[in-house]
Tab-separated table of C-alpha atoms in Angstrom:
chain	number	residue	atom	x	y	z
A	4	UNK	CA	0.000	0.000	0.000
A	5	UNK	CA	1.075	3.596	-0.625
A	6	UNK	CA	1.377	6.095	2.191
A	7	UNK	CA	2.244	9.750	2.601
A	8	UNK	CA	1.880	12.762	0.335
A	9	UNK	CA	3.239	12.689	-3.194
A	10	UNK	CA	4.740	15.794	-4.775
A	11	UNK	CA	4.187	16.490	-8.467
A	12	UNK	CA	7.920	17.029	-8.773
A	13	UNK	CA	8.827	13.850	-6.896
A	14	UNK	CA	11.212	11.499	-8.619
A	15	UNK	CA	9.295	8.431	-7.482
A	16	UNK	CA	5.623	7.581	-7.961
A	17	UNK	CA	3.192	5.443	-6.054
A	18	UNK	CA	1.210	3.124	-8.336
A	19	UNK	CA	-1.448	0.527	-7.577
A	20	UNK	CA	-2.044	-0.978	-10.996
A	21	UNK	CA	-1.713	-0.024	-14.632
A	22	UNK	CA	-1.635	3.690	-15.542
A	23	UNK	CA	-4.808	5.341	-16.746
A	24	UNK	CA	-5.264	5.617	-20.491
A	25	UNK	CA	-6.924	9.041	-20.244
A	26	UNK	CA	-4.542	12.056	-20.181
A	27	UNK	CA	-5.621	15.432	-18.793
A	28	UNK	CA	-7.990	17.603	-20.790
A	29	UNK	CA	-6.721	20.583	-22.733
A	30	UNK	CA	-6.994	24.263	-21.902
A	31	UNK	CA	-10.125	24.745	-23.979
A	32	UNK	CA	-12.210	22.892	-21.426
A	33	UNK	CA	-13.831	19.464	-21.453
A	34	UNK	CA	-13.397	17.098	-24.341
A	35	UNK	CA	-15.486	14.121	-25.234
A	36	UNK	CA	-14.236	11.380	-27.506
A	37	UNK	CA	-15.244	7.861	-28.423
A	38	UNK	CA	-12.789	5.032	-28.870
A	39	UNK	CA	-12.115	1.505	-27.734
A	40	UNK	CA	-10.488	2.800	-24.556
A	41	UNK	CA	-11.472	6.478	-24.509
A	42	UNK	CA	-9.204	9.496	-24.776
A	43	UNK	CA	-9.588	12.581	-22.634
A	44	UNK	CA	-7.544	14.965	-24.745
A	45	UNK	CA	-4.048	16.158	-23.982
A	46	UNK	CA	-1.943	18.992	-22.680
A	47	UNK	CA	-1.906	21.232	-19.656
A	48	UNK	CA	-3.291	24.738	-19.509
A	49	UNK	CA	-1.281	27.681	-20.762
A	50	UNK	CA	-0.777	31.142	-19.361
A	51	UNK	CA	-2.896	34.105	-20.347
A	52	UNK	CA	-1.846	37.077	-22.407
A	53	UNK	CA	-1.796	39.908	-19.879
A	54	UNK	CA	1.172	42.105	-19.036
A	55	UNK	CA	4.108	40.010	-17.879
A	56	UNK	CA	4.557	39.878	-14.135
A	57	UNK	CA	1.165	41.318	-13.203
A	58	UNK	CA	-1.001	38.236	-13.499
A	59	UNK	CA	-2.138	35.686	-10.964
A	60	UNK	CA	-1.439	32.125	-12.062
A	61	UNK	CA	-4.155	30.758	-9.800
A	62	UNK	CA	-6.740	33.177	-11.153
A	63	UNK	CA	-6.447	32.539	-14.866
A	64	UNK	CA	-4.828	35.900	-15.660
A	65	UNK	CA	-1.117	35.150	-15.764
A	66	UNK	CA	1.071	37.483	-17.762
A	67	UNK	CA	2.522	36.668	-21.159
A	68	UNK	CA	5.778	35.738	-19.467
A	69	UNK	CA	3.959	32.934	-17.676
A	70	UNK	CA	3.517	32.401	-13.973
A	71	UNK	CA	4.999	29.944	-11.512
A	72	UNK	CA	3.124	26.676	-11.393
A	73	UNK	CA	1.379	25.653	-8.221
A	74	UNK	CA	2.666	22.665	-6.264
A	75	UNK	CA	0.499	19.551	-6.357
A	76	UNK	CA	0.466	16.983	-3.574
A	77	UNK	CA	-1.586	13.788	-3.571
A	78	UNK	CA	-2.049	11.655	-0.464
A	79	UNK	CA	-3.155	8.257	-1.802
A	80	UNK	CA	-5.962	6.146	-0.452
A	81	UNK	CA	-5.042	3.518	2.119
A	82	UNK	CA	-5.831	0.246	0.320
A	83	UNK	CA	-8.799	1.963	-1.391
A	84	UNK	CA	-10.526	2.286	1.977
A	85	UNK	CA	-9.909	5.974	2.674
A	86	UNK	CA	-10.227	9.113	0.524
A	87	UNK	CA	-7.542	10.342	-1.849
A	88	UNK	CA	-6.510	13.871	-0.878
A	89	UNK	CA	-5.281	16.402	-3.440
A	90	UNK	CA	-3.965	19.902	-2.707
A	91	UNK	CA	-2.757	22.637	-5.062
A	92	UNK	CA	-2.634	26.290	-4.078
A	93	UNK	CA	-5.661	27.064	-1.883
A	94	UNK	CA	-7.687	24.207	-3.425
A	95	UNK	CA	-8.284	21.045	-1.387
A	96	UNK	CA	-10.015	18.016	-2.914
A	97	UNK	CA	-11.023	14.675	-1.413
A	98	UNK	CA	-12.318	11.696	-3.418
A	99	UNK	CA	-13.807	8.748	-1.518
A	100	UNK	CA	-13.676	5.408	-3.376
A	101	UNK	CA	-15.894	3.808	-0.707
A	102	UNK	CA	-18.725	6.247	-1.545
A	103	UNK	CA	-19.181	5.661	-5.275
A	104	UNK	CA	-15.913	7.416	-6.085
A	105	UNK	CA	-17.550	10.756	-5.323
A	106	UNK	CA	-15.771	14.021	-4.664
A	107	UNK	CA	-16.495	14.123	-0.950
A	108	UNK	CA	-14.879	17.502	-0.300
A	109	UNK	CA	-13.897	20.619	-2.245
A	110	UNK	CA	-12.528	23.454	-0.132
A	111	UNK	CA	-10.923	26.805	-0.821
A	112	UNK	CA	-8.847	28.207	1.992
A	113	UNK	CA	-10.490	25.703	4.344
A	114	UNK	CA	-14.063	26.702	3.410
A	115	UNK	CA	-16.371	23.992	2.064
A	116	UNK	CA	-17.709	24.520	-1.445
A	117	UNK	CA	-19.519	21.194	-1.831
A	118	UNK	CA	-22.323	20.288	0.549
A	119	UNK	CA	-21.584	17.505	3.028
A	120	UNK	CA	-24.049	14.943	4.373
A	121	UNK	CA	-24.491	17.183	7.414
A	122	UNK	CA	-25.621	20.027	5.130
A	123	UNK	CA	-27.996	18.036	2.889
A	124	UNK	CA	-29.262	15.565	5.476
A	125	UNK	CA	-29.154	12.863	2.781
A	126	UNK	CA	-27.368	9.518	2.561
A	127	UNK	CA	-26.656	9.747	-1.198
A	128	UNK	CA	-27.328	13.355	-2.213
A	129	UNK	CA	-24.117	15.094	-1.119
A	130	UNK	CA	-20.704	15.935	-2.583
A	131	UNK	CA	-20.269	15.483	-6.332
A	132	UNK	CA	-21.027	12.316	-8.265
A	133	UNK	CA	-21.609	10.966	-11.785
A	134	UNK	CA	-24.577	9.230	-13.442
A	135	UNK	CA	-25.351	7.953	-16.929
A	136	UNK	CA	-28.000	10.064	-18.666
A	137	UNK	CA	-30.899	10.152	-19.370
A	138	UNK	CA	-32.511	9.111	-16.117
A	139	UNK	CA	-34.321	6.151	-17.624
A	140	UNK	CA	-33.340	4.248	-14.493
A	141	UNK	CA	-35.486	4.354	-11.369
A	142	UNK	CA	-34.786	6.458	-8.284
A	143	UNK	CA	-32.796	6.065	-6.088
A	144	UNK	CA	-29.559	5.177	-7.887
A	145	UNK	CA	-28.756	2.673	-5.134
A	146	UNK	CA	-31.549	0.470	-6.500
A	147	UNK	CA	-30.891	0.846	-10.232
A	148	UNK	CA	-27.233	1.868	-10.863
A	149	UNK	CA	-25.613	0.887	-7.544
A	150	UNK	CA	-22.252	-0.033	-9.091
A	151	UNK	CA	-21.955	3.581	-10.283
A	152	UNK	CA	-23.511	5.313	-7.262
A	153	UNK	CA	-23.008	4.673	-4.343
A	154	UNK	CA	-21.177	1.292	-4.218
A	155	UNK	CA	-17.397	1.240	-3.594
A	156	UNK	CA	-14.975	1.784	-6.477
A	157	UNK	CA	-11.602	0.121	-6.994
A	158	UNK	CA	-8.337	2.085	-7.212
A	159	UNK	CA	-6.454	0.938	-10.343
A	160	UNK	CA	-3.923	3.769	-10.673
A	161	UNK	CA	-2.207	6.427	-8.569
A	162	UNK	CA	0.996	8.408	-9.009
A	163	UNK	CA	2.444	11.811	-8.220
A	164	UNK	CA	0.264	13.688	-10.711
A	165	UNK	CA	-3.067	11.830	-10.859
A	166	UNK	CA	-5.207	9.003	-9.550
A	167	UNK	CA	-8.076	6.934	-10.947
A	168	UNK	CA	-11.056	5.223	-9.330
A	169	UNK	CA	-13.121	2.606	-11.151
A	170	UNK	CA	-16.688	1.336	-10.712
A	171	UNK	CA	-17.887	-2.174	-11.338
A	172	UNK	CA	-20.159	-2.991	-14.263
A	173	UNK	CA	-23.735	-1.906	-13.670
A	174	UNK	CA	-26.133	-4.851	-13.541
A	175	UNK	CA	-29.155	-2.882	-12.373
A	176	UNK	CA	-31.991	-1.446	-14.434
A	177	UNK	CA	-29.871	1.381	-15.826
A	178	UNK	CA	-27.514	1.165	-18.811
A	179	UNK	CA	-24.908	-1.601	-18.687
A	180	UNK	CA	-21.848	0.585	-18.299
A	181	UNK	CA	-18.929	0.989	-15.944
A	182	UNK	CA	-17.391	4.341	-14.969
A	183	UNK	CA	-13.830	5.431	-14.256
A	184	UNK	CA	-12.852	8.831	-12.903
A	185	UNK	CA	-9.331	10.181	-13.319
A	186	UNK	CA	-8.311	13.222	-11.254
A	187	UNK	CA	-5.392	15.503	-12.119
A	188	UNK	CA	-4.671	19.237	-12.058
A	189	UNK	CA	-3.720	22.124	-14.320
A	190	UNK	CA	-1.089	23.739	-12.112
A	191	UNK	CA	-0.807	26.915	-14.196
A	192	UNK	CA	-4.507	27.779	-14.200
A	193	UNK	CA	-5.242	26.186	-10.833
A	194	UNK	CA	-7.930	23.832	-12.137
A	195	UNK	CA	-9.008	20.357	-11.112
A	196	UNK	CA	-9.331	18.101	-14.175
A	197	UNK	CA	-11.754	15.179	-14.046
A	198	UNK	CA	-11.795	12.649	-16.893
A	199	UNK	CA	-14.963	10.555	-16.736
A	200	UNK	CA	-14.900	7.408	-18.899
A	201	UNK	CA	-17.967	5.265	-19.517
A	202	UNK	CA	-17.451	1.795	-20.977
A	203	UNK	CA	-20.299	-0.255	-22.416
A	204	UNK	CA	-20.048	-3.575	-20.585
A	205	UNK	CA	-23.168	-4.995	-22.247
A	206	UNK	CA	-23.587	-6.979	-25.450
A	207	UNK	CA	-25.582	-4.361	-27.371
A	208	UNK	CA	-25.080	-0.704	-28.255
A	209	UNK	CA	-26.376	1.789	-25.690
A	210	UNK	CA	-27.545	5.383	-26.074
A	211	UNK	CA	-26.043	7.327	-23.208
A	212	UNK	CA	-24.628	10.697	-22.117
A	213	UNK	CA	-22.320	11.665	-19.206
A	214	UNK	CA	-23.817	13.542	-16.259
A	215	UNK	CA	-22.034	15.306	-13.378
A	216	UNK	CA	-24.054	16.227	-10.270
A	217	UNK	CA	-22.528	18.541	-7.650
A	218	UNK	CA	-24.317	19.628	-4.472
A	219	UNK	CA	-23.817	22.936	-2.694
A	220	UNK	CA	-25.580	24.565	0.238
A	221	UNK	CA	-28.979	26.189	-0.181
A	222	UNK	CA	-29.006	29.890	-0.999
A	223	UNK	CA	-26.416	29.576	-3.771
A	224	UNK	CA	-26.381	31.884	-6.796
A	225	UNK	CA	-26.029	29.827	-9.991
A	226	UNK	CA	-25.426	31.293	-13.448
A	227	UNK	CA	-24.482	30.266	-16.979
A	228	UNK	CA	-24.373	31.838	-20.469
A	229	UNK	CA	-27.576	31.333	-22.454
A	230	UNK	CA	-29.687	32.923	-25.161
A	231	UNK	CA	-32.985	31.252	-24.256
A	232	UNK	CA	-34.817	31.029	-20.917
A	233	UNK	CA	-34.739	27.720	-19.014
A	234	UNK	CA	-37.507	25.179	-19.415
A	235	UNK	CA	-39.424	22.792	-17.174
A	236	UNK	CA	-38.774	19.228	-18.339
A	237	UNK	CA	-39.918	17.467	-15.185
A	238	UNK	CA	-43.480	17.406	-13.945
A	239	UNK	CA	-42.286	16.729	-10.402
A	240	UNK	CA	-40.749	20.145	-9.758
A	241	UNK	CA	-41.705	23.749	-10.322
A	242	UNK	CA	-39.651	25.984	-12.618
A	243	UNK	CA	-37.708	28.452	-10.436
A	244	UNK	CA	-37.598	32.142	-11.160
A	245	UNK	CA	-34.543	33.369	-13.072
A	246	UNK	CA	-33.317	36.644	-14.551
A	247	UNK	CA	-31.368	37.241	-17.755
A	248	UNK	CA	-28.657	39.913	-17.696
A	249	UNK	CA	-25.386	40.406	-19.580
A	250	UNK	CA	-26.112	37.396	-21.775
A	251	UNK	CA	-26.281	35.159	-18.707
A	252	UNK	CA	-29.120	33.406	-16.880
A	253	UNK	CA	-28.985	33.875	-13.094
A	254	UNK	CA	-30.814	31.807	-10.482
A	255	UNK	CA	-30.772	32.909	-6.856
A	256	UNK	CA	-31.876	30.032	-4.656
A	257	UNK	CA	-34.109	30.852	-1.698
A	258	UNK	CA	-33.135	28.454	1.121
A	259	UNK	CA	-36.442	29.145	2.881
A	260	UNK	CA	-38.540	27.953	-0.069
A	261	UNK	CA	-40.600	24.929	0.944
A	262	UNK	CA	-41.057	23.623	-2.616
A	263	UNK	CA	-38.470	21.786	-4.700
A	264	UNK	CA	-37.672	23.252	-8.136
A	265	UNK	CA	-35.572	22.425	-11.184
A	266	UNK	CA	-34.562	24.162	-14.396
A	267	UNK	CA	-33.305	22.659	-17.676
A	268	UNK	CA	-31.265	24.790	-20.069
A	269	UNK	CA	-29.149	24.851	-23.203
A	270	UNK	CA	-26.033	26.833	-22.328
A	271	UNK	CA	-23.974	28.625	-24.964
A	272	UNK	CA	-20.492	28.911	-23.483
A	273	UNK	CA	-19.676	25.538	-21.954
A	274	UNK	CA	-19.592	26.634	-18.328
A	275	UNK	CA	-21.740	26.710	-15.196
A	276	UNK	CA	-20.895	28.740	-12.089
A	277	UNK	CA	-22.168	28.836	-8.529
A	278	UNK	CA	-21.394	31.413	-5.847
A	279	UNK	CA	-21.746	29.995	-2.342
A	280	UNK	CA	-20.168	30.636	1.056
A	281	UNK	CA	-17.933	33.455	-0.165
A	282	UNK	CA	-16.466	31.345	-2.989
A	283	UNK	CA	-17.293	30.821	-6.640
A	284	UNK	CA	-17.266	27.304	-8.120
A	285	UNK	CA	-16.976	27.094	-11.914
A	286	UNK	CA	-17.320	24.032	-14.148
A	287	UNK	CA	-15.901	24.156	-17.681
A	288	UNK	CA	-16.930	21.598	-20.317
A	289	UNK	CA	-17.582	21.230	-24.038
A	290	UNK	CA	-20.665	23.132	-25.170
A	291	UNK	CA	-23.314	20.687	-26.420
A	292	UNK	CA	-25.795	21.797	-29.109
A	293	UNK	CA	-29.459	21.271	-28.320
A	294	UNK	CA	-29.656	18.572	-30.990
A	295	UNK	CA	-27.094	16.426	-29.131
A	296	UNK	CA	-28.598	16.685	-25.643
A	297	UNK	CA	-30.262	13.648	-24.043
A	298	UNK	CA	-34.045	13.316	-24.308
A	299	UNK	CA	-35.894	14.652	-21.223
A	300	UNK	CA	-32.568	16.099	-20.010
A	301	UNK	CA	-30.422	19.150	-20.789
A	302	UNK	CA	-26.831	20.342	-20.968
A	303	UNK	CA	-27.360	22.363	-17.777
A	304	UNK	CA	-29.732	21.499	-14.948
A	305	UNK	CA	-30.098	23.185	-11.558
A	306	UNK	CA	-32.174	21.561	-8.824
A	307	UNK	CA	-33.185	23.059	-5.479
A	308	UNK	CA	-34.395	20.722	-2.748
A	309	UNK	CA	-36.227	23.465	-0.921
A	310	UNK	CA	-36.648	23.096	2.848
A	311	UNK	CA	-36.956	19.374	3.408
A	312	UNK	CA	-39.201	17.471	5.792
A	313	UNK	CA	-38.800	14.159	7.588
A	314	UNK	CA	-35.284	13.153	8.581
A	315	UNK	CA	-33.768	16.120	6.748
A	316	UNK	CA	-36.256	18.679	8.072
A	317	UNK	CA	-35.039	22.241	7.783
A	318	UNK	CA	-32.133	21.427	5.459
A	319	UNK	CA	-31.818	22.621	1.862
A	320	UNK	CA	-29.289	22.202	-0.923
A	321	UNK	CA	-28.778	22.942	-4.615
A	322	UNK	CA	-27.545	20.585	-7.337
A	323	UNK	CA	-25.551	22.151	-10.193
A	324	UNK	CA	-25.544	19.603	-13.003
A	325	UNK	CA	-23.892	19.445	-16.423
A	326	UNK	CA	-24.247	16.832	-19.167
A	327	UNK	CA	-22.304	15.877	-22.268
A	328	UNK	CA	-23.423	14.698	-25.697
A	329	UNK	CA	-25.941	11.880	-26.096
A	330	UNK	CA	-24.573	9.219	-28.394
A	331	UNK	CA	-24.538	5.526	-29.250
A	332	UNK	CA	-21.857	3.570	-27.431
A	333	UNK	CA	-21.062	0.225	-29.057
A	334	UNK	CA	-20.619	-2.884	-26.937
A	335	UNK	CA	-17.125	-2.793	-25.464
A	336	UNK	CA	-16.501	0.833	-26.500
A	337	UNK	CA	-15.668	3.728	-24.195
A	338	UNK	CA	-16.314	7.467	-24.191
A	339	UNK	CA	-14.358	10.008	-22.133
A	340	UNK	CA	-15.763	13.363	-21.047
A	341	UNK	CA	-13.555	15.940	-19.334
A	342	UNK	CA	-14.702	18.625	-16.911
A	343	UNK	CA	-12.447	21.286	-15.378
A	344	UNK	CA	-13.249	22.810	-11.994
A	345	UNK	CA	-12.146	26.235	-10.773
A	346	UNK	CA	-12.809	27.175	-7.142
A	347	UNK	CA	-11.879	30.656	-5.949
A	348	UNK	CA	-12.799	33.230	-3.310
A	349	UNK	CA	-15.164	35.832	-4.719
A	350	UNK	CA	-12.807	38.664	-5.704
A	351	UNK	CA	-12.762	42.112	-4.134
A	352	UNK	CA	-15.327	44.389	-5.712
A	353	UNK	CA	-17.631	41.517	-6.688
A	354	UNK	CA	-20.740	40.294	-4.897
A	355	UNK	CA	-22.818	37.132	-5.120
A	356	UNK	CA	-25.644	39.056	-6.746
A	357	UNK	CA	-27.505	38.347	-9.982
A	358	UNK	CA	-26.140	40.595	-12.725
A	359	UNK	CA	-22.888	41.451	-10.945
A	360	UNK	CA	-20.586	42.364	-13.843
A	361	UNK	CA	-17.383	42.031	-11.800
A	362	UNK	CA	-18.240	38.501	-10.723
A	363	UNK	CA	-19.142	37.546	-14.292
A	364	UNK	CA	-15.925	39.034	-15.678
A	365	UNK	CA	-13.912	37.076	-13.108
A	366	UNK	CA	-15.580	33.794	-14.090
A	367	UNK	CA	-15.063	34.531	-17.767
A	368	UNK	CA	-11.355	35.109	-17.117
A	369	UNK	CA	-11.118	31.626	-15.599
A	370	UNK	CA	-12.785	29.741	-18.451
A	371	UNK	CA	-11.405	31.641	-21.454
């Protein structure tokens, strides 16, 4: 078993199996490709084009002379029974293979960005996870896609710069796929890179799309670029109120609302942001045209639990969800979808308010 923290610059690496076949995504954001083994794209991020020496490498505005890379450390899982821990700059990430390979913690400067079980009051709905889309499988996932969420994952690869967790093959009512998640970092732009690979483990082709679901505390401000208003695709939830300003749709969650709501939207810029707890959490991915989005689903979805009753009485949370292209996956084939995460303190002069131009400009500087 491996122990201790691993430095990106270390001469030795800790490995528990064969290396992952999916390299980090490129600076343009998420990539999705289909092949026998999947390919997540290549290359690390590059510096911006501002005046040399005045940029901030962790903020996406490094000067043309480049900025010093952050230092990455990875503390590996203990025999796949404890979380992997990744740190670079102020960003702290934990991935728990025993909990469906979910991102169990994302913190900036010690402040939680993702909602914990204590915040949501739920056994499954916390942290950040992955599902196959569309949701043709029955709720909860533990009864229909348990191998993907929330059963334990294996730990096939870990070294000084990345680690991979792997699900078993789904045998439930959902699509017959397995999921691997590779975690690495862009140390120039200060981004977490997640390569999700779905492999068709069945004997027939399957229509499927990748789906990332991240939970944050109630009261979050979520926003994304769009030209059309969001729609209501689910009869179970009301459509929340939104505003459109600066070419962006803004949704301010009301944590005191007693009714659950959900919006479905076609974004135009390949990103989704959420301001919560004094930080802003940004997801960058390939933009998906409306024609390639899964039926009954959407490229961007935002769900609010509202104030819950029962065992989670008085607790609320928001899910910020992004999906990739819907496509046919041949038996034995794989598809890799890459998402980049940026987590930062809300900058001086910006507020977590719908239509705040300074906050929007800051997010745009991260994803450009």
